[in-house]
PDB file of C-alpha atoms and ligand atoms in Angstrom:
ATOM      1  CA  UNK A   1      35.525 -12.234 382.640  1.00 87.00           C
ATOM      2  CA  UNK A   2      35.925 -13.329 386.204  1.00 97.00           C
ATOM      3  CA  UNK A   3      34.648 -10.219 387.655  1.00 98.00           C
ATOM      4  CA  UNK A   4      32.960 -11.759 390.998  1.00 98.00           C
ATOM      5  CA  UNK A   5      33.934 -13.740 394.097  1.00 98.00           C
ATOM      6  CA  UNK A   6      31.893 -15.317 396.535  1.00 98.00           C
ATOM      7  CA  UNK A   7      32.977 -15.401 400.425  1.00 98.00           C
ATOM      8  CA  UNK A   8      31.133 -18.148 402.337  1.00 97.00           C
ATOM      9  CA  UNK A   9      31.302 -16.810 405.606  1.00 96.00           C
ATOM     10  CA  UNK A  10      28.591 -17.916 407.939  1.00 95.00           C
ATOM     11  CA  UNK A  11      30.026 -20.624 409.917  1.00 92.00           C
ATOM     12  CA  UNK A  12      30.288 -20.279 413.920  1.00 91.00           C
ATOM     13  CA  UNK A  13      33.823 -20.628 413.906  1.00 92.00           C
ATOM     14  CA  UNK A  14      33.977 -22.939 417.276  1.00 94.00           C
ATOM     15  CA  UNK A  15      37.499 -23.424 417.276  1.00 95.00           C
ATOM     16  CA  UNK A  16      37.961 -20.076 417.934  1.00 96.00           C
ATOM     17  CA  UNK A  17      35.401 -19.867 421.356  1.00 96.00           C
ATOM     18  CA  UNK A  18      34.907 -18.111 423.097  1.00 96.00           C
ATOM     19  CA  UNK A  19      36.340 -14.827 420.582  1.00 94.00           C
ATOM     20  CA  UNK A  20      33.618 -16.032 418.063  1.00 94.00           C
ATOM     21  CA  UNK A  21      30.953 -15.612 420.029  1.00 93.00           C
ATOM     22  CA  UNK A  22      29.794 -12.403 418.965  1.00 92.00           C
ATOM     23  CA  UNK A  23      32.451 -11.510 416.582  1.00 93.00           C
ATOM     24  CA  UNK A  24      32.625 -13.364 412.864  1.00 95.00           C
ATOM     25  CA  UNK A  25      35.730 -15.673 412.630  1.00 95.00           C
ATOM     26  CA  UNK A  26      36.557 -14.037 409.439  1.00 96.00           C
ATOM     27  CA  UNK A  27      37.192 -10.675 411.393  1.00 97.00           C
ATOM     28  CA  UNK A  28      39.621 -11.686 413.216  1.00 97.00           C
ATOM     29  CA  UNK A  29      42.676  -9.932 412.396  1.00 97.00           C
ATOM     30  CA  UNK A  30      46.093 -10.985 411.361  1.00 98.00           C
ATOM     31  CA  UNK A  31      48.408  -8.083 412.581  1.00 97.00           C
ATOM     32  CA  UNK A  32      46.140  -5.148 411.907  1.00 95.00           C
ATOM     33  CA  UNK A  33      43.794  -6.374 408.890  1.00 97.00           C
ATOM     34  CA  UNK A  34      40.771  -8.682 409.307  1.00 98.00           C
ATOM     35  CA  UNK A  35      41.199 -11.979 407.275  1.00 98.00           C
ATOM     36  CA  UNK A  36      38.261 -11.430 405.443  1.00 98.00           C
ATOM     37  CA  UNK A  37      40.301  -8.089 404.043  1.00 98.00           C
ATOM     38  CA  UNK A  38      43.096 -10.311 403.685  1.00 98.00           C
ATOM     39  CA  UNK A  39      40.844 -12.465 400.989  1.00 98.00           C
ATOM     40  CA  UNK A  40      38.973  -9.123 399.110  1.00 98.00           C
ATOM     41  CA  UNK A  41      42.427  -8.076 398.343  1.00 98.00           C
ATOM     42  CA  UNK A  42      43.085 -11.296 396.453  1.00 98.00           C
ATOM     43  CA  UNK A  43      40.421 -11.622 394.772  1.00 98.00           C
ATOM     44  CA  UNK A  44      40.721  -7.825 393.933  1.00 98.00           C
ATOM     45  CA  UNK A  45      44.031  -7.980 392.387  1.00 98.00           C
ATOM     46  CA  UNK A  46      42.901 -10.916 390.756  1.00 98.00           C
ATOM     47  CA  UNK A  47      40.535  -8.412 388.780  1.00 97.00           C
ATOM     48  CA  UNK A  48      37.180  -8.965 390.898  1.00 98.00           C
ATOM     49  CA  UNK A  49      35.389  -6.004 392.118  1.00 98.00           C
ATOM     50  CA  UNK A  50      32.012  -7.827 393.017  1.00 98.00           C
ATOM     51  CA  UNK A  51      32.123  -9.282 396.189  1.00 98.00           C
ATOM     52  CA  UNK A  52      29.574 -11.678 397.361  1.00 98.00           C
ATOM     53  CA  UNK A  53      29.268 -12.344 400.930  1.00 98.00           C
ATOM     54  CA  UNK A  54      27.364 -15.081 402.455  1.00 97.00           C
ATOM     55  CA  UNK A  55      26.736 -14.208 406.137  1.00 95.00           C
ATOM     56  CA  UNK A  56      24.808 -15.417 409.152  1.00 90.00           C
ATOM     57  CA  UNK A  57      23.603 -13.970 412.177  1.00 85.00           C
ATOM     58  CA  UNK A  58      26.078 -12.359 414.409  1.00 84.00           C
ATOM     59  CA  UNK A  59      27.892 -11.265 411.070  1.00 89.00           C
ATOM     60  CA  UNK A  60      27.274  -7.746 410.951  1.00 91.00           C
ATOM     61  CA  UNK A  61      30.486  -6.599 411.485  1.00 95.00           C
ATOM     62  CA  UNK A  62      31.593  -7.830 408.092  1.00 96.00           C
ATOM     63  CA  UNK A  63      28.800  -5.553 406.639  1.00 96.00           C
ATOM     64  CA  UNK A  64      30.224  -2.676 408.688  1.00 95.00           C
ATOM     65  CA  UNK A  65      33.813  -3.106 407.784  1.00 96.00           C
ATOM     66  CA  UNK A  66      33.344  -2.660 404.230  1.00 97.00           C
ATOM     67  CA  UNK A  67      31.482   0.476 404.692  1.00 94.00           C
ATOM     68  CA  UNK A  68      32.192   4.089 405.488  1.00 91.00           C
ATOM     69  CA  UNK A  69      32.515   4.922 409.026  1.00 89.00           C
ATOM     70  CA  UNK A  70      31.892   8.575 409.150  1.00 87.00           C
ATOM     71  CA  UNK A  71      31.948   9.173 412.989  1.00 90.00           C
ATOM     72  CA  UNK A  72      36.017   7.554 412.570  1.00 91.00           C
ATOM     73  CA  UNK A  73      36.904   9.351 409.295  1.00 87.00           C
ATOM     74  CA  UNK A  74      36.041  12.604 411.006  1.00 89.00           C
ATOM     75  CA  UNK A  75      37.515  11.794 414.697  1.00 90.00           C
ATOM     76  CA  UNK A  76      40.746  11.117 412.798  1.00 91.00           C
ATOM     77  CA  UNK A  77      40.813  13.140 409.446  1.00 89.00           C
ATOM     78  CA  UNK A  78      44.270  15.490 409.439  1.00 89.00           C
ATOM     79  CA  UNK A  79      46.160  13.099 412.237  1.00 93.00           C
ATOM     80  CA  UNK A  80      48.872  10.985 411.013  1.00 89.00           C
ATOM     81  CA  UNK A  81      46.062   7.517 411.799  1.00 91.00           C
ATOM     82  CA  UNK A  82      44.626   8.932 408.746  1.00 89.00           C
ATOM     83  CA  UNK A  83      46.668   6.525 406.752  1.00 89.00           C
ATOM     84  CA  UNK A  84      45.734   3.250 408.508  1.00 90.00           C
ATOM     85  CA  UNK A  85      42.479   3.512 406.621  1.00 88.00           C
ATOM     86  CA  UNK A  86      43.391   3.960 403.382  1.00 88.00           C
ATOM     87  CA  UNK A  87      43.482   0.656 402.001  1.00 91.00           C
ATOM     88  CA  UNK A  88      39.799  -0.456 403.404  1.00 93.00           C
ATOM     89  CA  UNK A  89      38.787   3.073 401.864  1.00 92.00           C
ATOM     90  CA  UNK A  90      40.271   1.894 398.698  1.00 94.00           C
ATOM     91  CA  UNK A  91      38.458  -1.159 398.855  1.00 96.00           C
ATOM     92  CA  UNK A  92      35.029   0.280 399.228  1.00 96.00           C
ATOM     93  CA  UNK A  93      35.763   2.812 396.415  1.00 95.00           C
ATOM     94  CA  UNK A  94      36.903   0.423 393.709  1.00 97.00           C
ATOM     95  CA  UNK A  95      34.243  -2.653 395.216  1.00 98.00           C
ATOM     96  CA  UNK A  96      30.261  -3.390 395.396  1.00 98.00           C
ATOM     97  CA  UNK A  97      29.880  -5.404 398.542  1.00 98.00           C
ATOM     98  CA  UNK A  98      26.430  -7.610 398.086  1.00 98.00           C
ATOM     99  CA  UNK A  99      25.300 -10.126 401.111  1.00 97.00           C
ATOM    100  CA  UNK A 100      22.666 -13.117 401.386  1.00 97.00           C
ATOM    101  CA  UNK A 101      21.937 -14.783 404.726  1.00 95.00           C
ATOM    102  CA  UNK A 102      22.930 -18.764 405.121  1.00 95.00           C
ATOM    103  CA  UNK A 103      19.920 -19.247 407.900  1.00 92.00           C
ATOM    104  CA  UNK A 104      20.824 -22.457 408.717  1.00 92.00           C
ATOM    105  CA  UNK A 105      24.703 -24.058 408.366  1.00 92.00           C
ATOM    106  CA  UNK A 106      23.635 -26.606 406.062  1.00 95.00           C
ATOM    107  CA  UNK A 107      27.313 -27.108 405.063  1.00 96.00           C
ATOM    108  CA  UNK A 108      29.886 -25.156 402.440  1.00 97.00           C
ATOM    109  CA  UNK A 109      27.807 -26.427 399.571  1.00 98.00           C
ATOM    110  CA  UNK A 110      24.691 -25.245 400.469  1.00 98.00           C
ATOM    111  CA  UNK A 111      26.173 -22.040 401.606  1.00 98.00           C
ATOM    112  CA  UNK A 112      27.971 -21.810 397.802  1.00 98.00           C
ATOM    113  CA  UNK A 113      24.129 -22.686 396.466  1.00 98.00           C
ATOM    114  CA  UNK A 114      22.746 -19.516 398.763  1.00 97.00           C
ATOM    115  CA  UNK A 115      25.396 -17.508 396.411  1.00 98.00           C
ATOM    116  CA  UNK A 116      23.363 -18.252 393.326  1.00 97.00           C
ATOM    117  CA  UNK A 117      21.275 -14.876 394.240  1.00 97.00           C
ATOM    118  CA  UNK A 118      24.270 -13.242 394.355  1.00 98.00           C
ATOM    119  CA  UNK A 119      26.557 -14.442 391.588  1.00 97.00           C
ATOM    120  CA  UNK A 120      24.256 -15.577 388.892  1.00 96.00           C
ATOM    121  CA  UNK A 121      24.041 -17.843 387.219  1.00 96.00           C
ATOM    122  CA  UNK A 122      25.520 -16.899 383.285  1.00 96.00           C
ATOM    123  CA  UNK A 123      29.525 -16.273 384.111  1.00 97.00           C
ATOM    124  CA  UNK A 124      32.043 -18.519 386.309  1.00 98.00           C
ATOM    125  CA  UNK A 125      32.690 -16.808 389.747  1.00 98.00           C
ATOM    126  CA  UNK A 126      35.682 -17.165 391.973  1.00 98.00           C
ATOM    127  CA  UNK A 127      35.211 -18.493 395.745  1.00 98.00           C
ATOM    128  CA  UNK A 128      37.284 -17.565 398.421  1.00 98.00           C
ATOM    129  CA  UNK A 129      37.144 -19.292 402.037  1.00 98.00           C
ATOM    130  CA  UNK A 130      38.535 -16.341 404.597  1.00 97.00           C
ATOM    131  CA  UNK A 131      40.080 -18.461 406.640  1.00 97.00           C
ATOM    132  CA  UNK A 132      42.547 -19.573 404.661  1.00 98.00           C
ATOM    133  CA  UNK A 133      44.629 -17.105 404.137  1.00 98.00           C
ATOM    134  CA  UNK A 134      46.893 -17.287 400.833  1.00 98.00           C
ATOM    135  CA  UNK A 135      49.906 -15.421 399.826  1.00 97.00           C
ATOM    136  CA  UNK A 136      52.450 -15.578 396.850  1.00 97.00           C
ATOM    137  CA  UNK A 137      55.045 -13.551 397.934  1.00 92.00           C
ATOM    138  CA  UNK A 138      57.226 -14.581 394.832  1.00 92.00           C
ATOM    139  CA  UNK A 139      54.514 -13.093 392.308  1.00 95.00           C
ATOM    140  CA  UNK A 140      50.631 -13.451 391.273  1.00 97.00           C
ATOM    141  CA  UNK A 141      48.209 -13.916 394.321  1.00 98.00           C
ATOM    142  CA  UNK A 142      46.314 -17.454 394.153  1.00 98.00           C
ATOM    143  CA  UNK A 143      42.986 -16.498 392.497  1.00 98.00           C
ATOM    144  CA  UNK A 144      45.018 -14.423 389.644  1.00 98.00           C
ATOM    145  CA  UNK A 145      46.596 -17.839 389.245  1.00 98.00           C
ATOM    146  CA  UNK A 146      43.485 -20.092 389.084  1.00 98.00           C
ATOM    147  CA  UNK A 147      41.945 -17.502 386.603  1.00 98.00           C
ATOM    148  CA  UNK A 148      45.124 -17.766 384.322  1.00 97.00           C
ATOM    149  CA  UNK A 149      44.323 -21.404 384.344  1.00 97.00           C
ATOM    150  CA  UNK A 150      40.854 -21.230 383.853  1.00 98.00           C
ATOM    151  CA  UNK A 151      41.342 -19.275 381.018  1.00 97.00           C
ATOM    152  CA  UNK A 152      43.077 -22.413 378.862  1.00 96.00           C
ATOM    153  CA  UNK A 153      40.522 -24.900 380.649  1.00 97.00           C
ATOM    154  CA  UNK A 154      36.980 -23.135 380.854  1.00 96.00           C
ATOM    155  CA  UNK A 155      36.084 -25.194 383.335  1.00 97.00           C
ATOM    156  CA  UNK A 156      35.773 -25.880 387.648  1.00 98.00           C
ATOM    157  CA  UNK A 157      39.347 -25.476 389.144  1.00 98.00           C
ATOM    158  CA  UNK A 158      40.046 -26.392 392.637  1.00 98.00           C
ATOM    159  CA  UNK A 159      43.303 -25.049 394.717  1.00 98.00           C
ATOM    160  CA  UNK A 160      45.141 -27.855 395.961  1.00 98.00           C
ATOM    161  CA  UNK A 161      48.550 -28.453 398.587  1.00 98.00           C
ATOM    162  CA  UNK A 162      50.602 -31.702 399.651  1.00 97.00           C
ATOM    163  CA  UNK A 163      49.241 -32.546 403.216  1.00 97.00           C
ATOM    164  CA  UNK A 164      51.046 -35.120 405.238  1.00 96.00           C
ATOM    165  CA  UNK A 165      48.980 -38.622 404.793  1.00 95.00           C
ATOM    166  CA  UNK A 166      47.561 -38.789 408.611  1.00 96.00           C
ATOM    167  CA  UNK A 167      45.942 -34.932 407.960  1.00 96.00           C
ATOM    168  CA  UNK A 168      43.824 -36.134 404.667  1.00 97.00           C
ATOM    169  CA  UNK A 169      40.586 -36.612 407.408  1.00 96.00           C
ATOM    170  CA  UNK A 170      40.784 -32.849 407.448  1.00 95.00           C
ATOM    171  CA  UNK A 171      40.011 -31.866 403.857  1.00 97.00           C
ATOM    172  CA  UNK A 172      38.697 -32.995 400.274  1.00 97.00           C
ATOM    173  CA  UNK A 173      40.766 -34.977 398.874  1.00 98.00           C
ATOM    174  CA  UNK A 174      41.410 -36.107 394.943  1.00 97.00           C
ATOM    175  CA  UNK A 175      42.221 -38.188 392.697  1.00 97.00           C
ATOM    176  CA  UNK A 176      43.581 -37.236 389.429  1.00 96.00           C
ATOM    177  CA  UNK A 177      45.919 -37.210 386.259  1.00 96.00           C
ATOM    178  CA  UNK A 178      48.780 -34.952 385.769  1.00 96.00           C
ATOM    179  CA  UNK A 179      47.864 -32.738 382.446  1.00 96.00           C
ATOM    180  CA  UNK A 180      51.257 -30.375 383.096  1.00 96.00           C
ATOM    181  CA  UNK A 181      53.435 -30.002 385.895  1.00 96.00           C
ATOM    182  CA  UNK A 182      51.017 -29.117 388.807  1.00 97.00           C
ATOM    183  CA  UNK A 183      47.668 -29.352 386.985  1.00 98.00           C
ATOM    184  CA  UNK A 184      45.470 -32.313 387.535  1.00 98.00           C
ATOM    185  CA  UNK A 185      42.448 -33.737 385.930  1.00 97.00           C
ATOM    186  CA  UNK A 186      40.266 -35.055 388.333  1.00 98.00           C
ATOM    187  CA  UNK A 187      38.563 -38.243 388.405  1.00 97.00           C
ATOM    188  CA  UNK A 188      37.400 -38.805 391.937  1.00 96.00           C
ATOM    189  CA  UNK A 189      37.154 -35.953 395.099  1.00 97.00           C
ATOM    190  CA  UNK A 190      36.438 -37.554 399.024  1.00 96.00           C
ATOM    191  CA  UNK A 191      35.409 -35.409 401.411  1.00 96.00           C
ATOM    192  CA  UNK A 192      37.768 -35.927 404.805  1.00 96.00           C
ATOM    193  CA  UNK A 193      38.900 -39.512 404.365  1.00 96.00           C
ATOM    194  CA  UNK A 194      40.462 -41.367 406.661  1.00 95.00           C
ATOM    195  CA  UNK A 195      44.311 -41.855 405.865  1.00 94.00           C
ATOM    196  CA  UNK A 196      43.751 -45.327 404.251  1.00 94.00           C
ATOM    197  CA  UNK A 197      40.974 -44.013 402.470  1.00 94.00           C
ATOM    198  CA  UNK A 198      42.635 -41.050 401.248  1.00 96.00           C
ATOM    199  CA  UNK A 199      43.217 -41.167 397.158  1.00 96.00           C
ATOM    200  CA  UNK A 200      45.969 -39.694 397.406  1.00 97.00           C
ATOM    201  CA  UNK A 201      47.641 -36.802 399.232  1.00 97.00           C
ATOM    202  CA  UNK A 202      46.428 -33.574 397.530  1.00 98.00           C
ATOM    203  CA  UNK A 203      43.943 -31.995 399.430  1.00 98.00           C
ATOM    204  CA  UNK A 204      41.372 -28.862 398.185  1.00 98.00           C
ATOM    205  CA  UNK A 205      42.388 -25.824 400.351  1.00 98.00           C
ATOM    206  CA  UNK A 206      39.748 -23.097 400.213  1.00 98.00           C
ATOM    207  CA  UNK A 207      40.186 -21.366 396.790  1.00 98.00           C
ATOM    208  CA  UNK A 208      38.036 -21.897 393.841  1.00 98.00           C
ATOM    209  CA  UNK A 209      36.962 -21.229 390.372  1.00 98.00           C
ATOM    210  CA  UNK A 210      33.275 -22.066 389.707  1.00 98.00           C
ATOM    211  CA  UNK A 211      30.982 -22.442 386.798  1.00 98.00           C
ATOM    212  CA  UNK A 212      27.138 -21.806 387.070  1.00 97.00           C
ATOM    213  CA  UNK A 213      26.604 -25.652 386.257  1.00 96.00           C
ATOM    214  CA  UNK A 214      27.452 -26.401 389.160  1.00 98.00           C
ATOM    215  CA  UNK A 215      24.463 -24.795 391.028  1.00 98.00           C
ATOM    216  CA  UNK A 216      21.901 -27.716 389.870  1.00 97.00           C
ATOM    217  CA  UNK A 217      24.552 -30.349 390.938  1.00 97.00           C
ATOM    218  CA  UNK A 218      24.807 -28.814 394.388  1.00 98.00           C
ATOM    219  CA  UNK A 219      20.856 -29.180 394.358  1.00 97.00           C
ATOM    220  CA  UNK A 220      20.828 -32.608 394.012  1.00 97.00           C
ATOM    221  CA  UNK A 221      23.534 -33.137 396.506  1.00 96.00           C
ATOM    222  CA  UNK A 222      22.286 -34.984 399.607  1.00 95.00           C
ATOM    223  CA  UNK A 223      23.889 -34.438 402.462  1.00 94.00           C
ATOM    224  CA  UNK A 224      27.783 -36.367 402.966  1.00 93.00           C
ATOM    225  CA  UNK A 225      30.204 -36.031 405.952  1.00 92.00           C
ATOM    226  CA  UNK A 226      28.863 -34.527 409.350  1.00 91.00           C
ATOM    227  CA  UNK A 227      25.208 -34.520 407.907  1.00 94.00           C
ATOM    228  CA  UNK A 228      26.348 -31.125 405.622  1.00 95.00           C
ATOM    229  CA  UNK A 229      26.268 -30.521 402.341  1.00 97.00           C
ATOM    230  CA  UNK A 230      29.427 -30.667 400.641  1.00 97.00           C
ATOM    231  CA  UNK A 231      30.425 -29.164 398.063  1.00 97.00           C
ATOM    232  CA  UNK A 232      33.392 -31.589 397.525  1.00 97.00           C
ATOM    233  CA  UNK A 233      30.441 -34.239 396.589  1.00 97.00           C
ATOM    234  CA  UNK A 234      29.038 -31.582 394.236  1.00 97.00           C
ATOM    235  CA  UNK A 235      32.737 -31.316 392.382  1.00 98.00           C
ATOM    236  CA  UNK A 236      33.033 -34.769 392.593  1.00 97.00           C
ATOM    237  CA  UNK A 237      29.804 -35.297 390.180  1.00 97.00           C
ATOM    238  CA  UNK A 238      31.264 -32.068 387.736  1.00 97.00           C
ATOM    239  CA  UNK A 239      34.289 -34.124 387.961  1.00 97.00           C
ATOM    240  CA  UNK A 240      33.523 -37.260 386.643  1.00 94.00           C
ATOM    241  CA  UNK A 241      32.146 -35.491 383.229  1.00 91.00           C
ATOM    242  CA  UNK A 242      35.653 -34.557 383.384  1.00 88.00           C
ATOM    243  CA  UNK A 243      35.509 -30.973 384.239  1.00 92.00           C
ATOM    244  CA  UNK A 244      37.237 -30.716 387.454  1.00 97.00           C
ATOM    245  CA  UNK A 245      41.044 -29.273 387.422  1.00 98.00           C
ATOM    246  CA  UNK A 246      43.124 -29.101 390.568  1.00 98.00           C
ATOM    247  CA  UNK A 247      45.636 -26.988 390.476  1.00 98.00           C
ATOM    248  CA  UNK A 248      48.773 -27.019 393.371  1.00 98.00           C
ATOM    249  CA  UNK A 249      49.165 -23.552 393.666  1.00 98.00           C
ATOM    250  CA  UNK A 250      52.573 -21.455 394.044  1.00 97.00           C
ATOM    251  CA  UNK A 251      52.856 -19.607 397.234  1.00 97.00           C
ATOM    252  CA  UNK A 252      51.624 -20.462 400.983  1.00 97.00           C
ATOM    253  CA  UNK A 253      48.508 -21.267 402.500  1.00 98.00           C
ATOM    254  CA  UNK A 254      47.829 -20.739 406.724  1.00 98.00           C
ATOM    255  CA  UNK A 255      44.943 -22.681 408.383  1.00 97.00           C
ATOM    256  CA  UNK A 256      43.925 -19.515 410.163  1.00 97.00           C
ATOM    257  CA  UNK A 257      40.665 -21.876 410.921  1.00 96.00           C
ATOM    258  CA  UNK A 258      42.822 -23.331 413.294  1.00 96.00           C
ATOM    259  CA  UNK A 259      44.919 -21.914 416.723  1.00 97.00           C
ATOM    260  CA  UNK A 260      48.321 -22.953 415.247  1.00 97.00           C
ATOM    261  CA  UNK A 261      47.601 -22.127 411.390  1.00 98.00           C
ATOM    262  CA  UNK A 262      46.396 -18.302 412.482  1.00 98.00           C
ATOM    263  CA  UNK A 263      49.126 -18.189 414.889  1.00 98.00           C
ATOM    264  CA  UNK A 264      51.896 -19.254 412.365  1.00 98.00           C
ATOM    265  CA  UNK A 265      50.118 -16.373 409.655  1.00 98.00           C
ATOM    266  CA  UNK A 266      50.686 -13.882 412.549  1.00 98.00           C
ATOM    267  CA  UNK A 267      54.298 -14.459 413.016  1.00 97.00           C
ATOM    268  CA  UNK A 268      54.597 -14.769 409.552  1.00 97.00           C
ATOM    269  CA  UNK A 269      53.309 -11.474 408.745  1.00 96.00           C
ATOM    270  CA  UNK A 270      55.063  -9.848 411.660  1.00 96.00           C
ATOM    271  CA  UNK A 271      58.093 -11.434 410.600  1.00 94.00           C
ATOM    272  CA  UNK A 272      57.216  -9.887 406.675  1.00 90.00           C
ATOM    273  CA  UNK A 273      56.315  -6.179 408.573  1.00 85.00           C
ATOM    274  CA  UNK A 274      59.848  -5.843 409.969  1.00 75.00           C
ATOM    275  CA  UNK A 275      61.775  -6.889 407.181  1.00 71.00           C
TER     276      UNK A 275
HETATM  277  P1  LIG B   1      34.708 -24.379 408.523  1.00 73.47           P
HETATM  278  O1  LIG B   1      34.114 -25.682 408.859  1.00 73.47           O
HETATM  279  O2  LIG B   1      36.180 -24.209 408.590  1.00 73.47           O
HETATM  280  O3  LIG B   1      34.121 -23.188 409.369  1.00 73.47           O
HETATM  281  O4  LIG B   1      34.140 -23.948 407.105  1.00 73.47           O
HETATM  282  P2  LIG B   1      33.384 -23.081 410.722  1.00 73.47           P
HETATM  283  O5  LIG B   1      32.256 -24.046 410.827  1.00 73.47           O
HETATM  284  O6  LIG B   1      33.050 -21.633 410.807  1.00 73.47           O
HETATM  285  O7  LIG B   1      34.547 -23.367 411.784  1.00 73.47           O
HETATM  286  P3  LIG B   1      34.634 -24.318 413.049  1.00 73.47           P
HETATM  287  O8  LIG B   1      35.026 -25.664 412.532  1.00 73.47           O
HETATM  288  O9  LIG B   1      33.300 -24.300 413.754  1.00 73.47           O
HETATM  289  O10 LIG B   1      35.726 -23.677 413.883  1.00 73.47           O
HETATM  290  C1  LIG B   1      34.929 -23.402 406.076  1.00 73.47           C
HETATM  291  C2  LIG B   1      34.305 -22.142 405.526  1.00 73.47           C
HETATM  292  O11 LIG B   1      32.986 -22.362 405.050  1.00 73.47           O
HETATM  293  C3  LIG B   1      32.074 -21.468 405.654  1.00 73.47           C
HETATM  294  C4  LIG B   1      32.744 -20.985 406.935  1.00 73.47           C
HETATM  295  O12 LIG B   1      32.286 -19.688 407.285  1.00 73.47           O
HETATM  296  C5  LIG B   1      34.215 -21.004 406.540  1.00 73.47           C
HETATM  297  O13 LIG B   1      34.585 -19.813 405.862  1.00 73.47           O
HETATM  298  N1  LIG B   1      30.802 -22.187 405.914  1.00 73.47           N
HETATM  299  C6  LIG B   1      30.831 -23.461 406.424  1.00 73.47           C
HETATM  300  C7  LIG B   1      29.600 -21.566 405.652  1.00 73.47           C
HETATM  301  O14 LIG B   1      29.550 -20.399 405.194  1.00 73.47           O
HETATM  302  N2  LIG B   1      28.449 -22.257 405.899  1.00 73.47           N
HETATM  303  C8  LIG B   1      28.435 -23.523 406.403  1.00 73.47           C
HETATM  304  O15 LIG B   1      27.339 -24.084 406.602  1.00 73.47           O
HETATM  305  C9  LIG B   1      29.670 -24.127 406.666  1.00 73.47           C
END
């Protein structure tokens, strides 16, 4: 039902300067794999095979990556490398990659709206935010959890984590009712609020299960925090006609938007590899 998933990718990734400058932030790579892999494989075993890439200039490498490199297939076709390739080349066998250009970074919201081309606007879609790299090592991958959930609540769901009070300025933060253990019904969402303005401690972490209604909401959206369009302000309209759920995810979640978050993912992964 859920069959595509939509990759905002176009910011400049500035926290990462100067390795951003002509390479995407979402290519960088967490042992061997780019984290923008990291994310298609999610959302793939979470049943997409549609993936909708918003991209920017200086972003072609993303388009490159999920096609076939002949020159390399040849160079090492029979030599034991052969094997490092084989789960991209799965990837672009079982997937249809489809891009749109964000010309100006007008915010995640406005980049989600760009998607519309891509993504339509009859089914729910599934949005994934590369840099945050999720994994549930105990069982089913984020985004095959949200869709579970959206299955008994047909309607927005937004992944959500405990962050310590003083870090609420860095994310969207809500407001809600407990429905079950871990699902929330939101009332309110606040885009980056200072501690004392926070609503509570939950914050939206960069997974999310869409419906099309949301497009004319994000229209209307005037720009909110840092002069962008947010889509938190969007969800926070859907969410007052009651159709937000946040749901705290199982599993873990690295900031690798961030020096320390991609940093910890790399240990943690290296630490997973030799085990
Ligand atoms: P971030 O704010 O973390 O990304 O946006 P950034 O701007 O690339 O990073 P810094 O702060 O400069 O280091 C979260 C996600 O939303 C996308 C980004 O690509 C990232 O995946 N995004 C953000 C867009 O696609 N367009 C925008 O206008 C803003």
């Amino acid at each position: 039902m859920i069959k595509k998933c939509l990759f905002p990718a176009a910011g400049y990734g500035t926290r990462f300067l100067p390795a951003t400058k002509a390479m995407p932030k979402e290519m960088l790579p967490v042992l061997t794999k780019p984290l923008i892999q990291y994310g298609v494989e999610e959302a793939m075993e979470a049943q997409c095979n549609i993936m909708a890439i918003i991209t920017g200039r200086g972003k072609r490498a993303i388009t490159d990556h999920f096609d076939i490199s002949y020159e390399l297939e040849h160079q090492i076709k029979g030599t034991s490398k052969e094997n490092l390739l084989e789960g991209i080349r799965n990837i672009i066998e079982k997937c249809t990659f489809t891009y749109t250009r964000q010309n100006e970074m007008n915010g995640l919201g406005d980049a989600i709206y760009k998607g519309k081309a891509l993504v339509g606007e009859k089914f729910p879609f599934a949005v994934v935010l590369a840099d945050d790299l999720c994994i549930n090592p105990d069982g089913d991958g984020i985004l095959t959890q949200m869709i579970k959930l959206y299955k008994k609540y047909k309607c927005c769901i937004v992944a959500i984590m405990e962050v310590p009070k003083e870090d609420t300025d860095k994310y969207g933060v809500i407001e809600g009712k407990e429905l079950e253990k871990d699902v929330f019904m939101v009332s309110n969402m606040i885009e980056k609020p200072d501690k004392n303005k926070a609503p509570s401690n939950l914050a939206v972490i960069g997974r999310y299960i869409l419906t099309p209604d949301i497009f004319p909401l994000i229209k209307t959206t005037k720009p909110g925090k840092n002069g962008e369009i947010q889509i938190t302000d969007a969800l926070c309209k859907m969410a007052q006609k009651g159709m937000v759920i946040a749901y705290k995810f199982k599993g873990r979640r690295f900031d690798c938007g961030s020096i320390d978050g991609f940093v910890e993912a790399t240990n943690y992964f290296y630490s997973l590899k030799n085990n």
